[in-house]
PDB file of C-alpha atoms in Angstrom:
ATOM      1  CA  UNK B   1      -0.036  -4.415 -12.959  1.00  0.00           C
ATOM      2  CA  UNK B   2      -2.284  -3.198 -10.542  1.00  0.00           C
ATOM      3  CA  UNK B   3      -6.048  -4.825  -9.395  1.00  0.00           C
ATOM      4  CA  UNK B   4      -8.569  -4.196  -7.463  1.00  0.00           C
ATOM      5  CA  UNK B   5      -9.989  -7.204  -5.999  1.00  0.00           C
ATOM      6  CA  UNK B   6     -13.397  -7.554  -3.412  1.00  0.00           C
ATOM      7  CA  UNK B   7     -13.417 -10.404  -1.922  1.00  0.00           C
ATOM      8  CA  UNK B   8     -13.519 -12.242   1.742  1.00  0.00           C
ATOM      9  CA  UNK B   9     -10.975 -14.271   2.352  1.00  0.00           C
ATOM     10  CA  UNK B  10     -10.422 -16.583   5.419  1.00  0.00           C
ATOM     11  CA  UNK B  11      -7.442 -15.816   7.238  1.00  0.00           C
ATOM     12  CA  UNK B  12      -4.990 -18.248   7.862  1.00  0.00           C
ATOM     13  CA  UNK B  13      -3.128 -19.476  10.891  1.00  0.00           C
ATOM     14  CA  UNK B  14       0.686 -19.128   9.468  1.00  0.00           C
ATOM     15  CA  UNK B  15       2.107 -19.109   6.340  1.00  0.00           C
ATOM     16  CA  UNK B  16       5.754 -20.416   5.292  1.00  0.00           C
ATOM     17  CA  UNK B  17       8.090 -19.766   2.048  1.00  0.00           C
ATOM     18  CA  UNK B  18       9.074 -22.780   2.161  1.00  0.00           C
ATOM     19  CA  UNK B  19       7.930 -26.481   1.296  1.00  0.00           C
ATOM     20  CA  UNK B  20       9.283 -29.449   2.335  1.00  0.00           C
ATOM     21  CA  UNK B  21      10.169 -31.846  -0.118  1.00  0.00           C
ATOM     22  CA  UNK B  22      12.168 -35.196   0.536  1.00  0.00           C
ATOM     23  CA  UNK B  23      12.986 -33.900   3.903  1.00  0.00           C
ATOM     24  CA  UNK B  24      14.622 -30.818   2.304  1.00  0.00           C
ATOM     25  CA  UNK B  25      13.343 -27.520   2.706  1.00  0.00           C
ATOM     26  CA  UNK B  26      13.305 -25.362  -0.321  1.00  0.00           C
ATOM     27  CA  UNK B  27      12.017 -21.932  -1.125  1.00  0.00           C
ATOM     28  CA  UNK B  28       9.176 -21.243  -3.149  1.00  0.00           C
ATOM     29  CA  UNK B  29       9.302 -19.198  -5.874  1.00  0.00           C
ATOM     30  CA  UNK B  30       8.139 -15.598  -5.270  1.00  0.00           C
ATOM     31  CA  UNK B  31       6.221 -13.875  -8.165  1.00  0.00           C
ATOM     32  CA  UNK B  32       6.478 -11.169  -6.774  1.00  0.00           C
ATOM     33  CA  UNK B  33       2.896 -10.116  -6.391  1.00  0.00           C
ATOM     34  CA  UNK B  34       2.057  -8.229  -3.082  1.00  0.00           C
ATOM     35  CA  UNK B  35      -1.832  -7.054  -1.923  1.00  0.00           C
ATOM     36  CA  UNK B  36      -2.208  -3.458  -0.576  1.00  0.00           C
ATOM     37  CA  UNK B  37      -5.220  -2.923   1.753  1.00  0.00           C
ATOM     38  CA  UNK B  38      -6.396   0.427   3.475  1.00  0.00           C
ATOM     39  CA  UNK B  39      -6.728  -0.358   7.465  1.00  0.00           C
ATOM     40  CA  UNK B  40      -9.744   0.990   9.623  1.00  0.00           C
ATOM     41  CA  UNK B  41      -6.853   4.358  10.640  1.00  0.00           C
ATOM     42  CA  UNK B  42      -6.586   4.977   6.953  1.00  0.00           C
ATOM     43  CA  UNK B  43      -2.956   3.083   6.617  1.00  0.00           C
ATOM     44  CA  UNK B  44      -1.806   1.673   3.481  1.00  0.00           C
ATOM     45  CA  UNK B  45      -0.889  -1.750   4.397  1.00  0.00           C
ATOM     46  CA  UNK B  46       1.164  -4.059   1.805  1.00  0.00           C
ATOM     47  CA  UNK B  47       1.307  -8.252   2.575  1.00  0.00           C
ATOM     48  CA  UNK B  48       3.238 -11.046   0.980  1.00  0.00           C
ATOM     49  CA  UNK B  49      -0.497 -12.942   1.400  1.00  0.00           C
ATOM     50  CA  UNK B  50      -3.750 -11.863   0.133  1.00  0.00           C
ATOM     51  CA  UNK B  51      -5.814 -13.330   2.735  1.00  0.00           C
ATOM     52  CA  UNK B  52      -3.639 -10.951   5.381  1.00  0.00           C
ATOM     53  CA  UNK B  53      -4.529  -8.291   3.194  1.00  0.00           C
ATOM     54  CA  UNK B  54      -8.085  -8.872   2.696  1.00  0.00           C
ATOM     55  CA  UNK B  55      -9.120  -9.419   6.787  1.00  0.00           C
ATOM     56  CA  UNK B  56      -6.740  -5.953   7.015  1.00  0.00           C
ATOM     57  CA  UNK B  57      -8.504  -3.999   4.359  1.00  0.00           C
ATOM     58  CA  UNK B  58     -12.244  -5.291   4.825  1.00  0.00           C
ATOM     59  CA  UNK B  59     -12.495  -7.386   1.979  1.00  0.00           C
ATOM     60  CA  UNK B  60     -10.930  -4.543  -0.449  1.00  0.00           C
ATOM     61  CA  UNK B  61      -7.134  -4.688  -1.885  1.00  0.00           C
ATOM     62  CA  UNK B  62      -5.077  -4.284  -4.580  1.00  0.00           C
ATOM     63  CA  UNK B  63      -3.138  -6.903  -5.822  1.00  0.00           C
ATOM     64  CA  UNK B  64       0.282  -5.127  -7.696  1.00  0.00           C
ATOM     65  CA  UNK B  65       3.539  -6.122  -8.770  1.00  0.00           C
ATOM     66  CA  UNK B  66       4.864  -2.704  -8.851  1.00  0.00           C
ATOM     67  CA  UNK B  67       5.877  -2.181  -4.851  1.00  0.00           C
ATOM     68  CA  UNK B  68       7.214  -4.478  -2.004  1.00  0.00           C
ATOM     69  CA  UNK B  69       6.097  -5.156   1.402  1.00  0.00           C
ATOM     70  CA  UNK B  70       8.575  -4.344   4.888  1.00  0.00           C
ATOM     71  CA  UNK B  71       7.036  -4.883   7.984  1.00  0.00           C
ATOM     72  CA  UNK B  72       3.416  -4.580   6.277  1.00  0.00           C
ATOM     73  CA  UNK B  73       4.186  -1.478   5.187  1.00  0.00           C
ATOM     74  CA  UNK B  74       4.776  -0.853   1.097  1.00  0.00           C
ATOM     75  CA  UNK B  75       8.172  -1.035  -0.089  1.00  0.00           C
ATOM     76  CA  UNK B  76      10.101   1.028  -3.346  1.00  0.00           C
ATOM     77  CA  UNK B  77      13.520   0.581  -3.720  1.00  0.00           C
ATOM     78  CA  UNK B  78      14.350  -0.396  -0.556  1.00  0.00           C
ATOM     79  CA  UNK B  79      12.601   2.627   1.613  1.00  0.00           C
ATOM     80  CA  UNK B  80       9.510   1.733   3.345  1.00  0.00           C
ATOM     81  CA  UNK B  81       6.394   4.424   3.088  1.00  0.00           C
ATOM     82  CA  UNK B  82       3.733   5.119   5.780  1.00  0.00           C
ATOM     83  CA  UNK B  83       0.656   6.501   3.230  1.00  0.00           C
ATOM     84  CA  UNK B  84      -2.306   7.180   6.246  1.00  0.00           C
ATOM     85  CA  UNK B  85      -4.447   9.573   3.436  1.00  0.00           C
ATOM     86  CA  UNK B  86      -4.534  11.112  -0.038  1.00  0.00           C
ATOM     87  CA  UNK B  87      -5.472  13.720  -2.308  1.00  0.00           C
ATOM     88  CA  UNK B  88      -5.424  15.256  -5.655  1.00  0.00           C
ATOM     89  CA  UNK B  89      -1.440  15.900  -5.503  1.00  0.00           C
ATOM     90  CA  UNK B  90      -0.424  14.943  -1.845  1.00  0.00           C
ATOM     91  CA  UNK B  91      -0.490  12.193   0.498  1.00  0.00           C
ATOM     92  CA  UNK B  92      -0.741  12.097   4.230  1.00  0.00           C
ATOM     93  CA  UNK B  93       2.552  10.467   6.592  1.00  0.00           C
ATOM     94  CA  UNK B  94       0.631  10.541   9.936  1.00  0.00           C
ATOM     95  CA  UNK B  95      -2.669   9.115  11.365  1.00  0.00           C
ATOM     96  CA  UNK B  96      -3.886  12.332  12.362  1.00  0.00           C
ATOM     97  CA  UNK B  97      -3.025  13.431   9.059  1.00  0.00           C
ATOM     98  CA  UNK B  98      -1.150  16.723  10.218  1.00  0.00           C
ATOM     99  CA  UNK B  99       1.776  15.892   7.446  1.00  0.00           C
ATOM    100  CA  UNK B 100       1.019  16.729   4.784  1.00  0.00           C
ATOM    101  CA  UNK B 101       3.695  16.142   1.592  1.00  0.00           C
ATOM    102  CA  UNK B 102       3.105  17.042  -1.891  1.00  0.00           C
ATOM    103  CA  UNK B 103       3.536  14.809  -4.925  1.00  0.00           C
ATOM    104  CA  UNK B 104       3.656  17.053  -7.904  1.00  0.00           C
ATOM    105  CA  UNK B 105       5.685  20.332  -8.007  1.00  0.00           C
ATOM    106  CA  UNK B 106       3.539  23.391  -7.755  1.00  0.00           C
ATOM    107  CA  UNK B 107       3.358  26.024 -10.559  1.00  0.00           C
ATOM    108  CA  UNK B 108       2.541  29.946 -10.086  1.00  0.00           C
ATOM    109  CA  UNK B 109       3.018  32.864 -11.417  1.00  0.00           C
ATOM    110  CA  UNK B 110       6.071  34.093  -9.574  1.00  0.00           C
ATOM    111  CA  UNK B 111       7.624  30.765  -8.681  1.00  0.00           C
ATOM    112  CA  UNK B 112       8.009  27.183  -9.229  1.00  0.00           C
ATOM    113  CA  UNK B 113       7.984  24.413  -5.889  1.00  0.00           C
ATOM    114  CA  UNK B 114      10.225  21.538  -6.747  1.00  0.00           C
ATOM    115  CA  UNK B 115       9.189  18.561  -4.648  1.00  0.00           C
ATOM    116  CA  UNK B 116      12.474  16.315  -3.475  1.00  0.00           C
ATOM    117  CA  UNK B 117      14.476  18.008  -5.839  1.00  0.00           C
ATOM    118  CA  UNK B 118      17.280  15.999  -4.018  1.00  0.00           C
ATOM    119  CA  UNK B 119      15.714  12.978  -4.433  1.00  0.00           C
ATOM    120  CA  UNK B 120      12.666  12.549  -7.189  1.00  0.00           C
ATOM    121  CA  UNK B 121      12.419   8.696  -6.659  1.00  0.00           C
ATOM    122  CA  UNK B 122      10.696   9.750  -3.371  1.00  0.00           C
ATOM    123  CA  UNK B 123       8.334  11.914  -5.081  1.00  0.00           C
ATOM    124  CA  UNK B 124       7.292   9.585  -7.578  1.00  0.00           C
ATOM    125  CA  UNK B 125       7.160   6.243  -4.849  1.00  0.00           C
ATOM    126  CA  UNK B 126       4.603   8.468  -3.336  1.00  0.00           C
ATOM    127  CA  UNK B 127       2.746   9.262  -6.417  1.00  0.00           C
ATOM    128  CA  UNK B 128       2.888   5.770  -7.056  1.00  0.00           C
ATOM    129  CA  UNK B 129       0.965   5.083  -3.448  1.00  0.00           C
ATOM    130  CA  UNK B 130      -1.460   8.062  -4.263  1.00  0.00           C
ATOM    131  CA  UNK B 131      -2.954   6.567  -6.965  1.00  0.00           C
ATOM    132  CA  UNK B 132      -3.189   3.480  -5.662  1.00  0.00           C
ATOM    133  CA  UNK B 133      -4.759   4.717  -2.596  1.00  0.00           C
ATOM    134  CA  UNK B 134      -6.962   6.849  -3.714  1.00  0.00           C
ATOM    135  CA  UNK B 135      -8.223   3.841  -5.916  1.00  0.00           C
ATOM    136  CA  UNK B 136      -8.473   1.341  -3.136  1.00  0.00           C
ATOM    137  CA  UNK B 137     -10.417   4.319  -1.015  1.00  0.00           C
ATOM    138  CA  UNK B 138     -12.901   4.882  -3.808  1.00  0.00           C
ATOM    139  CA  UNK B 139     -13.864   0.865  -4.085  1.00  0.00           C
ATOM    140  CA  UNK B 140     -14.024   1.038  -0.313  1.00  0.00           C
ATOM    141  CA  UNK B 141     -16.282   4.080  -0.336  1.00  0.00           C
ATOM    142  CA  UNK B 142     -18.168   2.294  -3.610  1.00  0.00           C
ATOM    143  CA  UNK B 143     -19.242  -0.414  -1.108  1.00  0.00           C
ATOM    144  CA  UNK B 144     -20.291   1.315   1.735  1.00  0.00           C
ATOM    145  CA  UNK B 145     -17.893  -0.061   4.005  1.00  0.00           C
ATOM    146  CA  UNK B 146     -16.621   3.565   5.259  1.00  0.00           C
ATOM    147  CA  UNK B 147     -18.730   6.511   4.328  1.00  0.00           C
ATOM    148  CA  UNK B 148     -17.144  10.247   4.539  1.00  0.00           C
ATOM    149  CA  UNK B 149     -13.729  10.510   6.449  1.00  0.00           C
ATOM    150  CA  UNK B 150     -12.439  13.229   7.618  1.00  0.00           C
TER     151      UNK B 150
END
């Protein structure tokens, strides 16, 4: 499930995963639903909290149930991804978006690119970040809040 939400929302001071009940401290449940948010350098940003997510990403994020979040960073399967930009097949690992890696194996007449053929969960965790970047980039450009990048 992925959605795109707009909204401001105060940040708070802490948060906890925990209540206190009795005296006892017990864990709340976790639905698992974490908010991605695009930073002002162009990093994809995942949070346990949507209010972290929204002061991050402007007041544009994406709630989803389909990645994790390590360190603020998005999660799949255990390996964190740094997504700083993204394009029709590719996305960007670096701020000054010099890395460049591919998402979809390349076709042409002589020869066939395979991307990770050693590991295709990579490629498609980052063709699962594409598309949700490139979404949460097109609300943000929708509303004016970033104009042309380049």
């Amino acid at each position: 499930m992925r959605q795109i939400i707009v909204a401001t929302i105060e940040k708070k001071d802490q948060h906890s995963d925990y209540i206190y009940k009795e005296g006892h401290k017990i864990l709340k449940d976790d639905n698992g639903q974490r908010y991605l948010c695009i930073n002002e350098k162009g990093e994809l940003h995942a949070y346990k909290w949507p209010d972290q997510a929204s002061d991050e990403g402007d007041g544009v994020f994406m709630a989803t149930d389909e990645v994790g979040a390590a360190g603020g960073y998005p999660e799949i399967d255990g390996v964190k991804y740094r997504i700083c930009g993204a394009g029709s097949n590719f996305v960007y690992t670096d701020t000054e978006r010099k890395n460049k890696v591919s998402t979809a194996d390349t076709v042409t007449d002589d020869k066939v690119v395979v991307v990770s053929p050693n590991n295709p969960e990579k490629k498609e965790a980052r063709e699962l970040l594409r598309g949700m970047y490139v979404g949460l980039e097109s609300t943000m450009k929708e509303r004016d809040k970033w104009g042309d990048r380049p």
